[in-house]
Coordinates of C-alpha atoms in Angstrom, one line a residue:
M1 CA -96.3 81.5 71.7
S2 CA -95.9 78.4 73.8
N3 CA -98.1 75.4 74.7
F4 CA -96.5 75.1 78.1
K5 CA -98.2 76.2 81.3
E6 CA -95.9 78.6 83.2
A7 CA -94.4 77.0 86.2
P8 CA -93.9 79.1 89.4
A9 CA -90.6 80.9 89.5
L10 CA -89.4 79.3 92.7
K11 CA -86.4 81.6 93.3
K12 CA -88.2 84.9 92.6
M13 CA -91.7 84.7 93.9
P14 CA -93.0 84.1 97.5
R15 CA -94.4 80.7 97.9
L16 CA -98.2 80.6 97.8
G17 CA -99.9 79.1 100.8
A18 CA -96.8 79.3 103.0
A19 CA -97.3 79.9 106.7
P20 CA -97.7 83.6 107.7
Q21 CA -94.4 85.4 108.2
Q22 CA -92.8 84.2 111.5
P23 CA -90.1 85.9 113.5
Q24 CA -86.7 85.5 111.9
P25 CA -85.5 82.0 112.7
S26 CA -82.0 81.1 113.8
T27 CA -79.5 80.7 110.9
I28 CA -78.8 77.1 112.0
G29 CA -82.5 76.2 112.2
D30 CA -83.2 77.8 108.8
V31 CA -80.3 76.0 107.2
A32 CA -81.4 72.6 108.5
A33 CA -85.0 73.1 107.5
S34 CA -84.1 74.5 104.1
G35 CA -81.7 71.7 103.4
A36 CA -84.3 69.1 104.3
S37 CA -86.8 71.0 102.0
G38 CA -84.3 70.9 99.2
L39 CA -83.7 67.2 99.7
V40 CA -87.4 66.5 99.3
R41 CA -87.7 68.7 96.3
G42 CA -84.7 67.2 94.6
S43 CA -85.9 63.7 95.2
V44 CA -89.3 64.5 93.7
E45 CA -87.7 66.3 90.7
L46 CA -85.5 63.2 90.2
G47 CA -88.6 61.1 89.7
M48 CA -90.0 63.7 87.3
L49 CA -86.8 63.9 85.3
P50 CA -88.0 62.2 82.1
A51 CA -90.9 64.8 81.9
T52 CA -88.5 67.6 82.6
I53 CA -86.1 66.6 79.8
K54 CA -89.0 66.2 77.4
R55 CA -90.4 69.6 78.4
L56 CA -87.1 71.5 77.9
G57 CA -86.4 69.6 74.7
D58 CA -89.7 70.8 73.3
R59 CA -88.9 74.4 74.3
G60 CA -85.5 74.2 72.6
A61 CA -87.0 72.7 69.5
E62 CA -89.6 75.4 69.3
Y63 CA -87.0 78.1 69.7
V64 CA -84.8 76.6 67.0
V65 CA -87.7 76.3 64.6
N66 CA -88.7 79.9 65.2
Q67 CA -85.2 81.3 64.7
G68 CA -84.7 79.2 61.6
D69 CA -87.9 80.5 60.1
E70 CA -86.9 84.0 60.7
F71 CA -83.4 83.4 59.2
V72 CA -84.8 81.8 56.1
R73 CA -87.3 84.6 55.6
S74 CA -84.6 87.2 56.0
I75 CA -82.4 85.5 53.4
F76 CA -85.2 85.5 50.8
G77 CA -86.4 89.0 51.8
L78 CA -89.8 87.7 53.0
P79 CA -91.7 89.5 55.8
P80 CA -91.9 88.0 59.3
M81 CA -94.7 85.5 60.1
S82 CA -97.8 87.4 61.1
D83 CA -99.2 87.0 64.6
E84 CA -102.4 85.7 63.1
W85 CA -100.7 83.0 61.1
R86 CA -98.5 82.1 64.1
A87 CA -101.6 81.7 66.2
K88 CA -103.2 79.3 63.7
V89 CA -100.0 77.2 63.6
Q90 CA -99.9 77.1 67.4
K91 CA -103.6 76.1 67.6
A92 CA -103.1 73.3 65.2
K93 CA -100.2 72.0 67.4
D94 CA -102.3 72.3 70.6
E95 CA -105.1 70.3 69.1
S96 CA -102.9 67.3 68.1
W97 CA -103.1 64.2 70.2
G98 CA -99.5 64.3 71.1
A99 CA -99.7 67.9 72.3
K100 CA -102.7 67.1 74.5
M101 CA -100.9 64.2 76.1
D102 CA -97.8 66.4 76.7
N103 CA -99.9 69.1 78.2
A104 CA -101.6 66.7 80.6
I105 CA -98.2 65.5 81.8
Y106 CA -96.8 69.0 82.1
S107 CA -99.9 70.1 84.0
G108 CA -99.5 67.2 86.4
Q109 CA -95.9 68.1 86.9
D110 CA -96.8 71.7 87.6
A111 CA -99.4 70.5 90.1
V112 CA -96.8 68.5 92.0
R113 CA -94.5 71.5 92.1
G114 CA -97.4 73.6 93.4
V115 CA -98.0 71.2 96.2
M116 CA -94.3 71.4 97.1
D117 CA -94.4 75.1 97.0
E118 CA -97.4 75.2 99.4
N119 CA -96.1 72.7 101.9
L120 CA -92.3 72.7 101.9
Y121 CA -90.3 75.0 104.1
A122 CA -89.2 78.2 102.4
P123 CA -85.7 79.6 103.3
Q124 CA -85.8 82.8 105.4
T125 CA -82.0 83.6 105.3
T126 CA -79.4 83.7 102.7
P127 CA -77.5 80.6 104.1
G128 CA -80.9 78.8 104.1
K129 CA -81.2 79.5 100.3
Y130 CA -77.8 78.0 99.8
A131 CA -78.7 75.0 101.9
E132 CA -81.9 74.4 99.9
T133 CA -80.1 74.5 96.6
V134 CA -77.5 72.1 97.8
G135 CA -80.2 69.8 99.0
E136 CA -81.8 69.8 95.5
F137 CA -78.5 68.6 94.0
V138 CA -77.8 65.8 96.6
P139 CA -80.5 63.2 95.6
G140 CA -79.0 62.8 92.1
A141 CA -75.5 62.9 93.4
V142 CA -75.9 59.8 95.6
L143 CA -76.9 57.6 92.7
G144 CA -74.5 55.2 91.2
G145 CA -71.3 53.7 92.6
G146 CA -68.2 55.2 94.2
N147 CA -67.7 56.9 97.5
L148 CA -70.9 58.3 98.8
L149 CA -69.4 61.2 100.7
T150 CA -67.2 62.2 97.7
N151 CA -70.2 62.2 95.4
V152 CA -72.3 64.3 97.8
V153 CA -69.5 66.9 98.1
K154 CA -68.3 66.9 94.5
Y155 CA -71.7 66.5 92.7
G156 CA -74.0 68.0 95.3
A157 CA -72.6 70.5 97.6
V158 CA -70.0 72.2 95.4
P159 CA -72.1 72.8 92.3
G160 CA -75.1 73.6 94.4
L161 CA -73.2 76.3 96.3
A162 CA -71.8 77.7 93.0
S163 CA -75.2 77.7 91.4
E164 CA -76.8 79.6 94.3
A165 CA -74.0 82.1 94.4
A166 CA -74.4 82.9 90.7
G167 CA -78.2 83.1 91.3
Q168 CA -77.8 85.5 94.2
A169 CA -75.5 87.7 92.1
T170 CA -78.1 88.0 89.3
E171 CA -81.3 87.7 91.3
G172 CA -84.3 89.4 89.7
T173 CA -82.7 89.7 86.2
K174 CA -83.1 87.8 83.0
L175 CA -79.7 86.4 83.5
E176 CA -80.5 84.5 86.7
P177 CA -81.5 81.1 85.3
Y178 CA -78.5 81.1 83.0
A179 CA -76.1 82.3 85.7
R180 CA -77.4 79.4 88.0
L181 CA -76.7 77.0 85.2
V182 CA -73.2 78.3 84.4
G183 CA -72.4 78.5 88.2
A184 CA -73.2 74.8 88.6
L185 CA -71.3 73.8 85.6
L186 CA -68.1 75.6 86.7
G187 CA -68.5 74.5 90.2
S188 CA -68.8 70.8 89.2
G189 CA -65.5 70.9 87.3
I190 CA -66.9 68.3 84.9
V191 CA -68.5 70.5 82.3
P192 CA -67.1 70.2 78.8
A193 CA -68.8 73.4 77.7
G194 CA -67.1 75.5 80.3
E195 CA -63.8 73.8 79.9
R196 CA -63.8 73.9 76.1
L197 CA -64.5 77.6 76.1
I198 CA -61.1 78.1 77.7
T199 CA -59.3 75.0 76.3
P200 CA -61.1 74.0 73.1
L201 CA -58.7 71.2 72.1
P202 CA -57.3 69.3 75.1
V203 CA -54.6 66.8 74.3
S204 CA -52.9 64.0 76.2
A205 CA -49.7 64.6 78.2
E206 CA -47.7 62.7 75.7
R207 CA -48.8 64.9 72.8
Q208 CA -48.3 68.0 74.9
Q209 CA -44.7 66.9 75.4
M210 CA -44.2 66.4 71.7
N211 CA -45.7 69.8 70.9
Q212 CA -43.4 71.4 73.5
T213 CA -40.4 69.7 72.0
L214 CA -41.1 71.2 68.6
R215 CA -41.8 74.7 70.1
N216 CA -38.5 74.5 72.0
E217 CA -36.9 74.0 68.6
G218 CA -38.5 77.1 67.2
I219 CA -41.1 75.2 65.1
E220 CA -44.5 76.8 65.0
L221 CA -47.6 74.7 65.0
T222 CA -51.2 75.0 63.8
G223 CA -54.2 74.2 66.0
G224 CA -54.9 71.1 63.9
Q225 CA -51.4 69.8 64.1
A226 CA -51.0 70.4 67.9
S227 CA -54.4 68.7 68.6
G228 CA -54.1 66.0 66.1
S229 CA -57.5 66.9 64.7
T230 CA -57.7 65.8 61.0
T231 CA -60.8 67.9 60.5
L232 CA -59.2 71.1 61.8
R233 CA -56.0 70.4 59.9
N234 CA -58.0 70.0 56.7
A235 CA -59.9 73.2 57.4
E236 CA -56.6 75.1 57.9
S237 CA -55.4 73.8 54.6
D238 CA -58.6 74.3 52.6
L239 CA -59.3 77.7 54.1
G240 CA -55.7 78.8 54.2
G241 CA -54.9 78.2 50.6
A242 CA -51.7 80.1 49.8
A243 CA -51.3 81.1 53.5
A244 CA -51.3 77.4 54.4
K245 CA -48.7 76.6 51.8
K246 CA -46.5 79.4 53.0
F247 CA -46.9 78.2 56.6
S248 CA -45.9 74.7 55.6
E249 CA -42.8 76.0 53.9
M250 CA -41.9 78.0 57.0
Q251 CA -42.3 74.8 59.1
G252 CA -40.0 73.0 56.7
D253 CA -37.3 75.6 57.1
Q254 CA -37.8 75.6 60.9
H255 CA -37.6 71.8 61.1
T256 CA -34.5 71.7 58.9
R257 CA -32.8 74.4 61.0
A258 CA -33.5 72.4 64.1
A259 CA -32.1 69.2 62.6
L260 CA -29.0 71.0 61.2
S261 CA -28.2 72.5 64.6
R262 CA -27.3 69.0 65.9
A263 CA -24.3 69.2 63.6
G264 CA -23.4 72.8 64.6
I265 CA -24.9 74.1 61.3
S266 CA -26.8 77.4 61.4
A267 CA -29.0 77.4 58.2
D268 CA -32.6 76.9 57.1
R269 CA -31.7 74.6 54.2
A270 CA -29.3 71.7 53.9
T271 CA -28.2 72.7 50.4
P272 CA -25.0 71.1 48.9
E273 CA -23.1 74.3 49.7
V274 CA -24.2 74.3 53.3
M275 CA -23.4 70.6 53.8
H276 CA -19.9 70.9 52.1
Q277 CA -19.0 73.9 54.3
A278 CA -20.1 72.0 57.4
L279 CA -18.2 68.9 56.6
T280 CA -15.0 70.9 55.9
R281 CA -15.4 72.8 59.2
I282 CA -16.0 69.7 61.3
G283 CA -13.1 67.8 59.6
D284 CA -10.8 70.7 60.3
D285 CA -11.8 70.7 64.0
L286 CA -11.1 67.0 64.3
D287 CA -7.8 67.3 62.5
A288 CA -6.6 70.2 64.6
L289 CA -7.4 68.4 67.8
A290 CA -5.8 65.1 66.6
A291 CA -2.7 66.8 65.3
N292 CA -1.6 67.7 68.8
N293 CA -2.1 64.2 70.2
S294 CA -1.0 60.6 69.5
L295 CA -3.3 57.7 69.5
I296 CA -2.3 55.5 72.4
P297 CA -3.3 51.8 71.7
D298 CA -5.0 50.2 74.7
P299 CA -6.7 46.9 75.3
Q300 CA -10.1 48.5 74.6
F301 CA -8.9 49.6 71.1
A302 CA -7.7 46.1 70.4
N303 CA -11.0 44.6 71.5
D304 CA -13.1 47.0 69.4
I305 CA -11.0 46.3 66.3
A306 CA -11.3 42.5 66.9
T307 CA -15.1 42.9 67.4
A308 CA -15.5 44.7 64.1
R309 CA -13.6 42.0 62.3
R310 CA -15.5 39.2 64.0
D311 CA -18.9 40.8 63.3
Y312 CA -18.0 41.2 59.6
N313 CA -16.7 37.7 59.2
S314 CA -19.8 36.2 60.9
R315 CA -22.1 37.9 58.4
V316 CA -20.0 37.3 55.2
G317 CA -18.7 34.0 54.0
E318 CA -14.9 33.5 53.6
G319 CA -15.0 33.5 49.8
A320 CA -17.1 36.7 49.6
R321 CA -15.2 38.8 52.1
A322 CA -13.9 42.1 50.7
P323 CA -10.1 42.6 51.1
V324 CA -10.6 46.3 52.1
V325 CA -11.9 45.3 55.6
E326 CA -8.9 43.1 56.4
D327 CA -6.4 45.5 54.7
S328 CA -7.7 48.4 56.8
I329 CA -7.2 46.5 60.0
I330 CA -3.7 45.4 59.0
D331 CA -2.8 49.1 58.1
I332 CA -4.0 50.3 61.4
A333 CA -2.0 47.6 63.2
R334 CA 1.2 48.6 61.4
L335 CA 0.6 52.3 62.1
V336 CA 0.0 51.7 65.8
N337 CA 3.1 49.6 66.1
G338 CA 5.1 52.5 64.5
G339 CA 3.5 55.1 66.8
Q340 CA 0.4 56.7 65.3
R341 CA 0.9 60.5 65.6
G342 CA -2.0 62.9 64.9
E343 CA -1.1 63.4 61.2
T344 CA -1.0 59.7 60.7
Y345 CA -4.3 59.2 62.4
K346 CA -5.8 61.9 60.2
A347 CA -4.6 60.2 57.0
T348 CA -5.7 56.7 58.1
R349 CA -9.1 58.0 59.1
S350 CA -9.5 59.8 55.7
R351 CA -8.7 56.6 53.8
L352 CA -11.4 54.7 55.9
E353 CA -14.0 57.4 55.0
E354 CA -13.1 57.2 51.3
E355 CA -13.4 53.4 51.3
Q356 CA -16.7 53.6 53.1
A357 CA -18.0 56.1 50.6
K358 CA -17.0 53.8 47.7
N359 CA -18.8 50.8 49.3
W360 CA -21.9 52.6 50.6
H361 CA -24.1 50.3 48.6
N362 CA -22.7 47.2 50.5
R363 CA -24.1 47.3 54.0
E364 CA -21.7 44.8 55.5
I365 CA -18.6 46.5 54.2
S366 CA -19.9 50.0 55.1
E367 CA -20.8 49.0 58.6
A368 CA -17.5 47.2 59.2
L369 CA -15.4 50.2 58.1
S370 CA -17.6 52.4 60.2
A371 CA -17.0 50.2 63.2
I372 CA -13.2 50.4 62.6
R373 CA -13.3 54.2 62.3
N374 CA -15.4 54.5 65.5
A375 CA -12.8 52.3 67.3
M376 CA -10.1 54.7 66.2
D377 CA -12.1 57.8 67.3
D378 CA -12.9 56.3 70.7
A379 CA -9.2 55.4 71.2
M380 CA -8.2 58.9 70.2
E381 CA -10.7 60.3 72.7
R382 CA -9.2 58.2 75.5
S383 CA -5.8 59.3 74.4
I384 CA -6.8 63.0 74.4
A385 CA -8.3 62.6 77.9
T386 CA -4.9 61.4 79.1
Q387 CA -2.6 63.8 77.1
D388 CA -4.7 67.0 76.8
P389 CA -7.8 66.9 79.1
N390 CA -8.6 70.5 78.3
S391 CA -9.3 69.6 74.7
L392 CA -11.6 66.6 75.6
N393 CA -14.9 68.5 75.5
A394 CA -14.0 70.1 72.1
W395 CA -13.1 66.7 70.7
Q396 CA -16.3 65.1 71.9
E397 CA -18.4 67.9 70.5
A398 CA -16.7 67.7 67.1
K399 CA -17.2 64.0 67.0
R400 CA -20.8 64.3 67.9
Q401 CA -21.4 66.9 65.2
Y402 CA -19.6 64.6 62.7
R403 CA -21.8 61.6 63.6
N404 CA -24.9 63.7 63.3
F405 CA -23.7 65.2 60.0
L406 CA -23.6 61.7 58.5
D407 CA -27.3 61.1 59.6
L408 CA -28.2 64.5 58.0
E409 CA -26.6 63.5 54.8
K410 CA -28.7 60.4 54.6
A411 CA -31.9 62.4 55.4
V412 CA -31.1 64.9 52.6
A413 CA -30.3 62.1 50.1
A414 CA -33.6 60.4 51.0
A415 CA -35.5 63.3 49.5
G416 CA -34.5 62.2 46.0
E417 CA -35.3 64.9 43.4
D418 CA -36.0 67.4 46.1
A419 CA -32.6 66.9 47.7
P420 CA -31.1 70.1 46.2
K421 CA -33.8 72.1 47.9
G422 CA -32.2 71.1 51.2
I423 CA -35.5 70.4 53.1
I424 CA -35.2 67.7 55.8
S425 CA -38.6 66.3 56.5
P426 CA -39.5 64.5 59.7
S427 CA -40.1 61.2 57.9
H428 CA -36.7 61.4 56.2
L429 CA -35.0 62.3 59.4
Q430 CA -36.6 59.4 61.3
S431 CA -35.7 56.9 58.6
A432 CA -32.1 58.2 58.5
T433 CA -31.6 58.0 62.3
R434 CA -33.5 54.9 63.3
P435 CA -31.4 52.2 61.7
Q436 CA -28.0 53.4 63.0
S437 CA -29.0 53.1 66.7
P438 CA -32.4 51.5 67.2
R439 CA -31.8 51.1 70.9
A440 CA -31.1 54.8 71.3
F441 CA -34.2 55.6 69.3
A442 CA -36.3 53.4 71.6
Q443 CA -34.8 54.9 74.7
E444 CA -35.0 58.4 73.4
D445 CA -31.4 59.2 74.1
G446 CA -30.2 60.0 70.6
D447 CA -29.6 63.6 69.4
F448 CA -32.4 63.3 66.8
T449 CA -34.8 61.0 68.7
A450 CA -37.1 63.4 70.3
L451 CA -37.2 65.8 67.3
A452 CA -37.8 62.9 64.8
K453 CA -40.6 61.4 66.9
A454 CA -42.4 64.6 67.6
G455 CA -42.0 65.8 64.0
K456 CA -43.3 62.6 62.5
E457 CA -46.3 62.5 64.7
V458 CA -47.3 66.2 64.9
L459 CA -46.1 67.9 61.7
K460 CA -48.7 66.3 59.5
P461 CA -48.9 68.2 56.1
L462 CA -51.5 70.9 55.7
S463 CA -53.2 69.2 52.9
S464 CA -56.4 67.3 52.2
S465 CA -58.2 65.6 49.3
G466 CA -60.1 67.8 46.9
G467 CA -63.3 65.9 47.9
S468 CA -63.2 66.7 51.6
P469 CA -66.4 68.0 53.3
V470 CA -64.5 71.1 54.3
R471 CA -63.5 71.9 50.7
S472 CA -66.9 71.1 49.3
F473 CA -68.5 73.5 51.9
I474 CA -66.0 76.2 51.1
Q475 CA -66.4 75.9 47.3
K476 CA -70.2 75.6 47.3
G477 CA -71.8 76.3 50.6
I478 CA -70.3 79.5 51.8
P479 CA -70.4 81.4 48.4
A480 CA -74.0 80.2 47.8
L481 CA -75.2 81.2 51.3
V482 CA -73.5 84.6 51.3
S483 CA -74.6 85.2 47.7
A484 CA -78.2 84.5 48.5
G485 CA -78.1 86.7 51.5
A486 CA -76.5 89.6 49.7
G487 CA -78.7 89.2 46.7
G488 CA -81.8 89.6 48.8
K489 CA -80.7 92.7 50.6
L490 CA -78.7 94.7 48.0
A491 CA -80.6 96.9 45.7
G492 CA -80.4 96.5 41.9
G493 CA -79.2 93.6 39.8
H494 CA -75.7 93.4 41.3
G495 CA -76.6 91.8 44.6
A496 CA -75.9 88.2 43.5
I497 CA -72.5 89.2 42.0
L498 CA -71.5 91.1 45.1
G499 CA -72.7 88.2 47.2
A500 CA -70.6 85.8 45.2
I501 CA -67.5 88.0 45.7
A502 CA -68.3 88.2 49.4
G503 CA -68.7 84.4 49.5
G504 CA -65.2 83.9 48.0
A505 CA -63.8 86.3 50.5
V506 CA -65.2 84.5 53.5
P507 CA -63.0 81.4 53.3
Y508 CA -60.0 83.6 52.4
A509 CA -60.4 85.5 55.6
A510 CA -61.3 82.5 57.7
G511 CA -58.1 80.7 56.6
R512 CA -55.9 83.5 57.6
I513 CA -57.7 83.9 60.9
L514 CA -57.2 80.2 61.7
L515 CA -53.5 80.5 60.9
S516 CA -53.0 83.8 62.8
P517 CA -50.8 83.7 65.9
P518 CA -53.5 84.7 68.4
V519 CA -56.0 82.0 67.1
R520 CA -53.2 79.3 66.9
A521 CA -52.2 80.2 70.5
Y522 CA -55.8 79.9 71.7
L523 CA -56.4 76.6 69.9
Q524 CA -53.2 75.1 71.4
N525 CA -53.6 76.3 75.0
Q526 CA -53.9 73.6 77.6
L527 CA -54.9 75.7 80.6
I528 CA -57.7 73.3 81.5
Q529 CA -57.3 69.6 81.1
P530 CA -60.3 67.3 80.3
T531 CA -61.9 65.6 83.3
R532 CA -62.8 62.0 83.1
L533 CA -66.6 61.9 83.0
T534 CA -68.5 59.2 84.8
S535 CA -72.1 58.9 83.5
P536 CA -73.8 58.5 86.9
R537 CA -72.2 61.6 88.3
V538 CA -72.9 63.6 85.1
A539 CA -76.5 62.4 85.2
A540 CA -76.8 63.5 88.8
L541 CA -75.6 67.0 88.0
A542 CA -77.8 67.2 84.8
Q543 CA -80.8 66.1 86.8
A544 CA -80.4 68.9 89.3
L545 CA -79.8 71.5 86.7
L546 CA -82.7 70.4 84.5
S547 CA -85.0 70.3 87.4
Q548 CA -84.0 73.8 88.5
Q549 CA -84.3 75.3 85.1
A550 CA -87.7 73.7 84.4
A551 CA -89.1 74.7 87.8
Q552 CA -88.0 78.3 87.2
G553 CA -90.5 78.4 84.3
Q554 CA -88.0 80.3 82.1
Q555 CA -88.5 80.0 78.4
Q556 CA -86.2 80.6 75.5
P557 CA -86.7 84.1 74.1
T558 CA -88.8 84.3 71.0
R559 CA -89.5 87.1 68.6

């Protein structure tokens, strides 16, 4: 039952007291008169908006209470509330002071609507009906700042036309009021409910780019990771259990494969065997290309060597300088003067790498030897460009793979005890690549930059604390709820046991559903982007919708 007086169904019933049926008016005249009628009705409804909101809120609360009562009774196996008892409850409500005050307000509102029904022009044509509905939307649309014409079109005409079109399509059915509501929402383009139904988790353009970077690398994402929602990510972990752990392991392999590909390595794990084989292959490629060419010393080579020496000396005092740096430079000078063939270059470069490995703990020495080696590599590249241009691309690729291999070695080593597993995590990859070239990292022009940034931001672990609300609800809420429901409905003494088993199965199934490819694809889609909502415009649309719905006199279904 309801304590609300039924309002006239404006869109369904002929208006009482209207003038006798006249000859069919011209379409233009009907549209003009109907539009003016709609403007008046919309303006009056705007003034009655507080009462309309209160009225619909009461109806919604009553519906929720009734449905909740039935649900609780069904769980405990109790019979539905009798009509007699329901009537007593309703009578007690109607006799309260608050209900009497509300009824007086609602009666006054109905009286005002009745006066409008009797005196305002009623549309005679279909275009007139559209004009009237648009007119009802316009008063609220013109409120607030911004461009007046834009507001009238975007928040008055468009949603009004869409609402009437939906109403015409469902006229005379129970769906009409709901269709008018949905039509206006979709027509406005600002409705979160409609948008979220298609795109539930919209993200920024920057995050979309990072997500796409990872997908292009063959790395699969969960809805929580792609959206950045901590709550959803925790739910995926807590509900997924073993499936979430397996998914995380798969992501680790996918990210590792993507990182290794920068060094020409095709593998899911950077195990010692994989890394050793890769280093041997890359070294053989460089040696084979260098063996057929001679390093031609040029002014750039001399400047690079001099710069490496000067940078080292500026950071280390004369008494603390390691002889290996100066000795390496002297050896290179002697070899260059004697004509550095490919084999000589190979031997010299190998000695530099050995010395660098020995002094890895000393940053100044390691960086100085690395600068000297890079100067040699750059000089050899220029020499190959002159002597054997056809081999230049192969040399550049081999050198790029070698440079990336050194970064990968650092990333693997950073894993500590887990290094033998060969998993390269986003955080370890970022820490290994950032120091070597901070400028490249900032400008996003390094081989690892985009992958490291996206991985660090998006690939958050699928884990949460044991005290999370999600975990608590899974462990206690779902089993208890399902157990109680099954216990009340199943015959015999096994209902609670079967209910508990069912309760344990619910989160198991839910976790796998969340991590299934179709659901992950749905949660990650970005077909509709969020629209920036401005409160005056939203209020205008809401006013028109609420007024229409209240005037229709449609109530939530009750049983």
